[in-house]
Coordinates of C-alpha atoms in Angstrom, one line a residue:
X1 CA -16.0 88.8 -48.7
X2 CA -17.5 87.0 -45.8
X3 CA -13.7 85.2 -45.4
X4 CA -12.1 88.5 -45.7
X5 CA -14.0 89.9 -42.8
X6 CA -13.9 87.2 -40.4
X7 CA -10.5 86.2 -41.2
X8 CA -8.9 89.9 -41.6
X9 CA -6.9 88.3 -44.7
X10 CA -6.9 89.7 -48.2
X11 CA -8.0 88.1 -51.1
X12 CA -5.8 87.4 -53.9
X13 CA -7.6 85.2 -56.1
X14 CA -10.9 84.0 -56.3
X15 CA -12.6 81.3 -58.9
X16 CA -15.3 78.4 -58.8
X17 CA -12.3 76.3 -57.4
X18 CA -10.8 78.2 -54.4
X19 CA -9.8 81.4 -52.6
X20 CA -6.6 82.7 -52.3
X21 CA -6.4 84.6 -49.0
X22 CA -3.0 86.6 -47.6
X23 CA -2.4 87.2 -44.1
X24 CA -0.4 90.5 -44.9
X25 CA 2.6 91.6 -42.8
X26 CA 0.7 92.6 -39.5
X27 CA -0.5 89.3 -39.0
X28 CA -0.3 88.1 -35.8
X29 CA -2.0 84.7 -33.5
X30 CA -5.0 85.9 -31.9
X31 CA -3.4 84.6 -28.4
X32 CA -0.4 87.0 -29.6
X33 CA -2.6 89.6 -30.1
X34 CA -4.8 89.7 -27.5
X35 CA -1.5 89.6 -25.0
X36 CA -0.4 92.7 -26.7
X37 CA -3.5 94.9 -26.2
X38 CA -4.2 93.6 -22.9
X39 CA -0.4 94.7 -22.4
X40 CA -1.4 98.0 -23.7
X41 CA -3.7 98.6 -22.0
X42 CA -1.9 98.5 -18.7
X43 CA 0.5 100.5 -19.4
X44 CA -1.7 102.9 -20.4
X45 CA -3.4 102.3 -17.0
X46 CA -0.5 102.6 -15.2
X47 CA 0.1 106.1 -16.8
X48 CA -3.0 107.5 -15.7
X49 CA -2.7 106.6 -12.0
X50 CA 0.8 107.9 -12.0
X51 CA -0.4 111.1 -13.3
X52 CA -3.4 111.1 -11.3
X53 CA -1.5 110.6 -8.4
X54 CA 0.9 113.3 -9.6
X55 CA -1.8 116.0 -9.7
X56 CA -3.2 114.7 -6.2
X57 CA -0.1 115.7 -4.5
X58 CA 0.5 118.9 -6.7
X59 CA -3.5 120.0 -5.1
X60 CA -2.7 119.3 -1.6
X61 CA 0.2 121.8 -1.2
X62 CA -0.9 125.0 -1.2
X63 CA 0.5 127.2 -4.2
X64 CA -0.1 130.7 -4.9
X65 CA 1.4 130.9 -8.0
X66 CA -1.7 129.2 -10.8
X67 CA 0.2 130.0 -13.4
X68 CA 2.7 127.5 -12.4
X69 CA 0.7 124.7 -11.9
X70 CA -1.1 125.3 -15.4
X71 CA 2.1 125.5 -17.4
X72 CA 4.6 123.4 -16.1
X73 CA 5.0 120.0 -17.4
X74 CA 8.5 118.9 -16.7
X75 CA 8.8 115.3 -16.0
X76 CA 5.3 114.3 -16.9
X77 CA 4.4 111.4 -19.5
X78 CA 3.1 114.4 -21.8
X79 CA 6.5 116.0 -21.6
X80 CA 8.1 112.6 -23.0
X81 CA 5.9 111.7 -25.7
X82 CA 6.2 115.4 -27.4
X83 CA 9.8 114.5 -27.1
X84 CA 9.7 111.7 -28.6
X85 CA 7.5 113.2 -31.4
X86 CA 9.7 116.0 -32.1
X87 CA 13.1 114.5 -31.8
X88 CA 12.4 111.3 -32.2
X89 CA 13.6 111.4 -36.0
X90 CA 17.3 112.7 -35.1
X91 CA 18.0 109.1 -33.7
X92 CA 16.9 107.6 -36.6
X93 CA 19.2 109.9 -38.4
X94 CA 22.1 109.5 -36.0
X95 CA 21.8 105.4 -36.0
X96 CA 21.7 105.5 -39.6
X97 CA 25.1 107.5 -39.9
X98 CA 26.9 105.8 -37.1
X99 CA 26.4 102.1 -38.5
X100 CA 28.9 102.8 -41.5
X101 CA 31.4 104.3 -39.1
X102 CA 31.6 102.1 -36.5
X103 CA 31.8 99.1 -39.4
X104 CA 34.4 101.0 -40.6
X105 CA 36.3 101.9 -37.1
X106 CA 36.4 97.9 -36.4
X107 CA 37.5 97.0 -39.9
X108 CA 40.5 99.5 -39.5
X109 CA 40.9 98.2 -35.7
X110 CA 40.8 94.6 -37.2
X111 CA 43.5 95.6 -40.0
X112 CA 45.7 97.1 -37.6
X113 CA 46.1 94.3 -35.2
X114 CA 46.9 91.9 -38.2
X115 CA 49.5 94.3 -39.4
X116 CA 50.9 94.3 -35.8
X117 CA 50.9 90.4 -35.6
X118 CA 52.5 90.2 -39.0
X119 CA 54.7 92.8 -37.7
X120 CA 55.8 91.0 -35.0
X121 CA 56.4 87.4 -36.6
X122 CA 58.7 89.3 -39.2
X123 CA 60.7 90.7 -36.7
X124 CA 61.2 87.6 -35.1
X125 CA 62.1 86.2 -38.5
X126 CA 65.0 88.7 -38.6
X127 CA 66.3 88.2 -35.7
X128 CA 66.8 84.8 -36.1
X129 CA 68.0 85.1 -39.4
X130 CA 70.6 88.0 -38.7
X131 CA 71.9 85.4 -35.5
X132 CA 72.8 82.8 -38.1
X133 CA 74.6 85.3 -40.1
X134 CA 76.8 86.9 -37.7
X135 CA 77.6 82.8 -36.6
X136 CA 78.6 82.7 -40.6
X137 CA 80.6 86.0 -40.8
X138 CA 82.4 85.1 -37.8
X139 CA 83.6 81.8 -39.3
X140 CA 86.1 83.2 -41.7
X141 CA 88.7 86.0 -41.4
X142 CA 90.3 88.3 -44.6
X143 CA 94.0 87.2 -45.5
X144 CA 96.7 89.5 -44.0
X145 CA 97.7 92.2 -46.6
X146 CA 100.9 91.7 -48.5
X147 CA 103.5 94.8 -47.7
X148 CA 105.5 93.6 -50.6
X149 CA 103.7 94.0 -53.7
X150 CA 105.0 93.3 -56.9
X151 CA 104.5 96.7 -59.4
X152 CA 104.0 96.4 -62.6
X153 CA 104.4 99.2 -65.9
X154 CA 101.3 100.8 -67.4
X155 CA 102.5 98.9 -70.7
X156 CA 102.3 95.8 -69.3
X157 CA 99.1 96.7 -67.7
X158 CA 97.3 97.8 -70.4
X159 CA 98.6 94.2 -72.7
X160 CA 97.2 92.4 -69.8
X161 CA 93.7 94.0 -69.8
X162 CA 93.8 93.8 -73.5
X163 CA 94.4 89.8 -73.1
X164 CA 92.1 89.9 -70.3
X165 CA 88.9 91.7 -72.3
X166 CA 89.4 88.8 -75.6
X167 CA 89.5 85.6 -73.1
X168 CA 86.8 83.1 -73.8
X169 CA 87.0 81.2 -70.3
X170 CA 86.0 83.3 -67.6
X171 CA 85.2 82.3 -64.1
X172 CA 81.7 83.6 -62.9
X173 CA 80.9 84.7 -59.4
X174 CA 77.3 83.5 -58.2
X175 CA 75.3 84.4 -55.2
X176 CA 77.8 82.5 -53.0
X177 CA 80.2 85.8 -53.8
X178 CA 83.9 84.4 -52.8
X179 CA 84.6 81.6 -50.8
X180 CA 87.0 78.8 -50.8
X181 CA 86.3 77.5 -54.0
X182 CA 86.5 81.0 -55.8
X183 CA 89.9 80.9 -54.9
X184 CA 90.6 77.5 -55.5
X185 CA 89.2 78.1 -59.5
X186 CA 91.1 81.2 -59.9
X187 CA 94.6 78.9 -59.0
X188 CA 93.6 76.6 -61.2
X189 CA 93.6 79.3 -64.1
X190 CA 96.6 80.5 -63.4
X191 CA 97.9 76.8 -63.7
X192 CA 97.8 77.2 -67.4
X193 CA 97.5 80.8 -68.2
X194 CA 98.9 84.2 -66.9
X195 CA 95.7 86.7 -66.2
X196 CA 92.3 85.1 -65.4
X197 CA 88.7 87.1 -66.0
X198 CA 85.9 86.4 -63.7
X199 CA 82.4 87.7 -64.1
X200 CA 80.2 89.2 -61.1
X201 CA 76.6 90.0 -61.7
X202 CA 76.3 92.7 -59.2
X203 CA 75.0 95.5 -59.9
X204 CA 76.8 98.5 -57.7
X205 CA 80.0 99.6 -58.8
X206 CA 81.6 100.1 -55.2
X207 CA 80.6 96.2 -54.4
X208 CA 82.2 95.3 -57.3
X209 CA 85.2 97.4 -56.3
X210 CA 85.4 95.8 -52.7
X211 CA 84.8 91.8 -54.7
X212 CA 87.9 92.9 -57.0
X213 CA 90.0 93.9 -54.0
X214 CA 89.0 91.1 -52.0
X215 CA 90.1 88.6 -54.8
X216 CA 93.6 90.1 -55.2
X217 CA 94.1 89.8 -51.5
X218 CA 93.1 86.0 -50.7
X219 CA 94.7 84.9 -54.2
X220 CA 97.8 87.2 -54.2
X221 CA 97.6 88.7 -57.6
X222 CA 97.2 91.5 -59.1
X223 CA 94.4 93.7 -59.9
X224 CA 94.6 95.0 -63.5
X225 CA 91.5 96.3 -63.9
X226 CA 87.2 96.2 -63.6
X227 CA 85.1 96.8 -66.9
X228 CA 81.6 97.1 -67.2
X229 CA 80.2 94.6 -69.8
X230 CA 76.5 94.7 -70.9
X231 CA 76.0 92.1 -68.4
X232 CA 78.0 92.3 -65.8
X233 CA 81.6 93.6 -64.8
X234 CA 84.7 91.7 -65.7
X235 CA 87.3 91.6 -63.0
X236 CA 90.6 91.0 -64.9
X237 CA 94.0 89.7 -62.7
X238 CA 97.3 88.9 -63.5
X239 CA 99.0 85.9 -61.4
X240 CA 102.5 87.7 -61.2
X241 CA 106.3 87.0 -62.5
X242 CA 106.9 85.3 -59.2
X243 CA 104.0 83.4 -59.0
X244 CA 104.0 79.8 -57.2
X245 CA 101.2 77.7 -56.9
X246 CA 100.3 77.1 -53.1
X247 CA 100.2 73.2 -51.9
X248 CA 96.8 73.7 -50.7
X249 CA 94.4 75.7 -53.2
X250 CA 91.3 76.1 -51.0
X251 CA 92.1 78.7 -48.2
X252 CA 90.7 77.4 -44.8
X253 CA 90.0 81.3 -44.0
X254 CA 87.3 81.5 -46.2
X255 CA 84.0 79.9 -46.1
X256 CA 82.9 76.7 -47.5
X257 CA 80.3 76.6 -50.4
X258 CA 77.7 75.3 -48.2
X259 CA 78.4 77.8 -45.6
X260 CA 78.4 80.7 -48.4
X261 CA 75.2 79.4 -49.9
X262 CA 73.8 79.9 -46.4
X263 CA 75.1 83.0 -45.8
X264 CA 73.5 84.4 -49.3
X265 CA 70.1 83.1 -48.1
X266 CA 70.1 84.9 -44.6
X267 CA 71.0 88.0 -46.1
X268 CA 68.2 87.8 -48.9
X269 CA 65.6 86.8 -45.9
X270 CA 67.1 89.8 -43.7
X271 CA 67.4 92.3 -47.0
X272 CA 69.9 93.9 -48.0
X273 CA 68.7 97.8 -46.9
X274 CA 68.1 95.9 -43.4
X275 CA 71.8 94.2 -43.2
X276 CA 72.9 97.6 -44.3
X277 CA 71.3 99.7 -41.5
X278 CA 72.2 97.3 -38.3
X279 CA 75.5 96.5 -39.8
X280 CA 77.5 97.9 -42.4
X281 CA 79.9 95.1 -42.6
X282 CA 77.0 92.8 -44.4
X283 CA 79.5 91.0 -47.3
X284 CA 82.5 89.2 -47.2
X285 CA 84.1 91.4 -49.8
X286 CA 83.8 94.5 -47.5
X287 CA 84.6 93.0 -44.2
X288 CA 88.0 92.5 -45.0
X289 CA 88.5 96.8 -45.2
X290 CA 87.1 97.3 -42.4
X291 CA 89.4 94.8 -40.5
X292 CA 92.2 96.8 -41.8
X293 CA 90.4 100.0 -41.7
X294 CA 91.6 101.1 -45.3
X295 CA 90.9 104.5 -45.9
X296 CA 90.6 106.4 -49.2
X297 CA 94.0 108.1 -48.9
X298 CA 95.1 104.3 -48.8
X299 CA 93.1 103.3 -51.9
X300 CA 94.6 106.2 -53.4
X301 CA 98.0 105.1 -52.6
X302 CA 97.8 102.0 -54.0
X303 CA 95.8 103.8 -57.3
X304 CA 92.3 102.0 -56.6
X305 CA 90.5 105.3 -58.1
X306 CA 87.6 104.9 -60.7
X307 CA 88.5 106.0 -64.3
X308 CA 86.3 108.3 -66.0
X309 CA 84.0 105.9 -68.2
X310 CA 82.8 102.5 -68.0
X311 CA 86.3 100.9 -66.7
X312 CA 88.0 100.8 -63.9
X313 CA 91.9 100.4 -64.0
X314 CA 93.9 100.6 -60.6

């Protein structure tokens, strides 16, 4: 007990061996200490002169008015402290309420300005990439339409889709769409047989529509007609009676593979909803219509109207 006193510790254990003393949580050096009431206590002196001194000039001017001077406190330390006692809590309060939502207001700040800086780089990103496309959809040109068609009979078009829909051998269209080689492979069909299928994996009807028309344009055939298969829709054209094989099979209007590879990868960075709003022409196998501006009184002209069903026959 004798250590607790003169120390100012508490004792937490206590045998023949040792003492255990703690110096609690108030502890502090005796220099520290004594710096902090000697601190004190001029303040505290400093308060009293000020309001002595405030009285002493209150008493030398002459007021009539007692009540006054016995009742009003404005300014004074006193004035302060019961301030500070009865309001004092309502900071507490505030500070307490305002940390979560100014942590809050500079995490939303915070994700905002990376959303702006992520906006920016993608924007970036599309221009450049929409630059290199219109460089690759200027390098090719649609084939000039053919006035003079060769018509076949509704017989001989429905034998040809018939031959068309059992064919083993197809030619499938990628990501490329058609380029020079899609042409080249459809020739070389037509080497040996009279109608040639190909496959396209896309997936709305009026692309397929504008890939079909597009085919029978740059290869001079004729369209017989598009069916939906459970994968797919199967373009089906016939070569013609007067069919010749042209000396060169690639067309140099088209692009190369490469080139259409490339082109298929700046339109999957831009997207296709993007390509779509800045520029409607955003595929090869729609550019060529509006070249020629073809209308739907021209489509219908020609009989390039949907069936009712799953097929399509021109």
């Amino acid at each position: 007990m004798l250590m607790q006193c003169l120390t100012g510790g508490i004792v937490i254990l206590r045998n023949k061996f040792f003492i255990i003393l703690y110096r609690g949580k108030d502890f502090l050096p005796s220099n520290v200490a004594n710096r902090v009431l000697d601190r004190e206590r001029e303040l505290k002196v400093c308060q009293y002169q000020e309001e002595g001194a405030r009285w002493k000039a209150l008493k030398s001017f002459s007021v009539t008015d007692q009540t006054y001077l016995n009742t009003n406190t404005s300014g004074t330390f006193s004035e302060f402290h019961d301030i500070q006692v009865k309001y004092g809590f309502l900071n507490i309060e505030n500070r307490e309420t305002d940390v979560p939502l100014l942590a809050e207001k500079e995490k939303l700040e915070k994700e905002l300005r990376n959303q702006e800086h992520k906006l920016f780089i993608l924007n970036r990103k599309i221009e450049k990439s929409a630059k290199e496309l219109y460089k690759l959809n200027s390098a090719w040109r649609p084939e000039e339409v053919s006035t003079d068609q060769e018509l076949i009979t509704e017989e001989e078009r429905q034998c040809f889709r018939k031959v068309g829909l059992k064919m083993a051998k197809v030619l499938v269209l990628g990501r490329r769409g058609v380029f020079d080689g899609v042409i080249g492979s459809v020739h070389q069909h037509w080497k040996h047989r009279e109608v040639v299928k190909v496959v396209t994996m896309r997936k709305v009807f009026s692309q397929v529509i504008d890939t079909a028309s597009l085919l029978e344009i740059e290869s001079g055939g004729i369209l017989i007609a598009v069916e939906k298969l459970r994968k797919g829709h199967a373009i089906i054209l016939y070569r013609g009676k007067n069919y010749r094989r042209p000396l060169k099979l690639l067309p140099g209007n088209l692009l190369t593979k490469k080139k259409a590879f490339n082109r298929s990868l700046e339109m999957q960075r831009i997207g296709e909803k993007i390509m779509r709003h800045q520029d409607p022409v955003h595929s090869p196998e729609t550019q060529f219509c509006y070249a020629y501006k073809i209308s739907p009184s021209w489509m219908t002209k020609l009989g390039l109207i949907p069936k009712k069903g799953n097929g399509f026959v021109p």
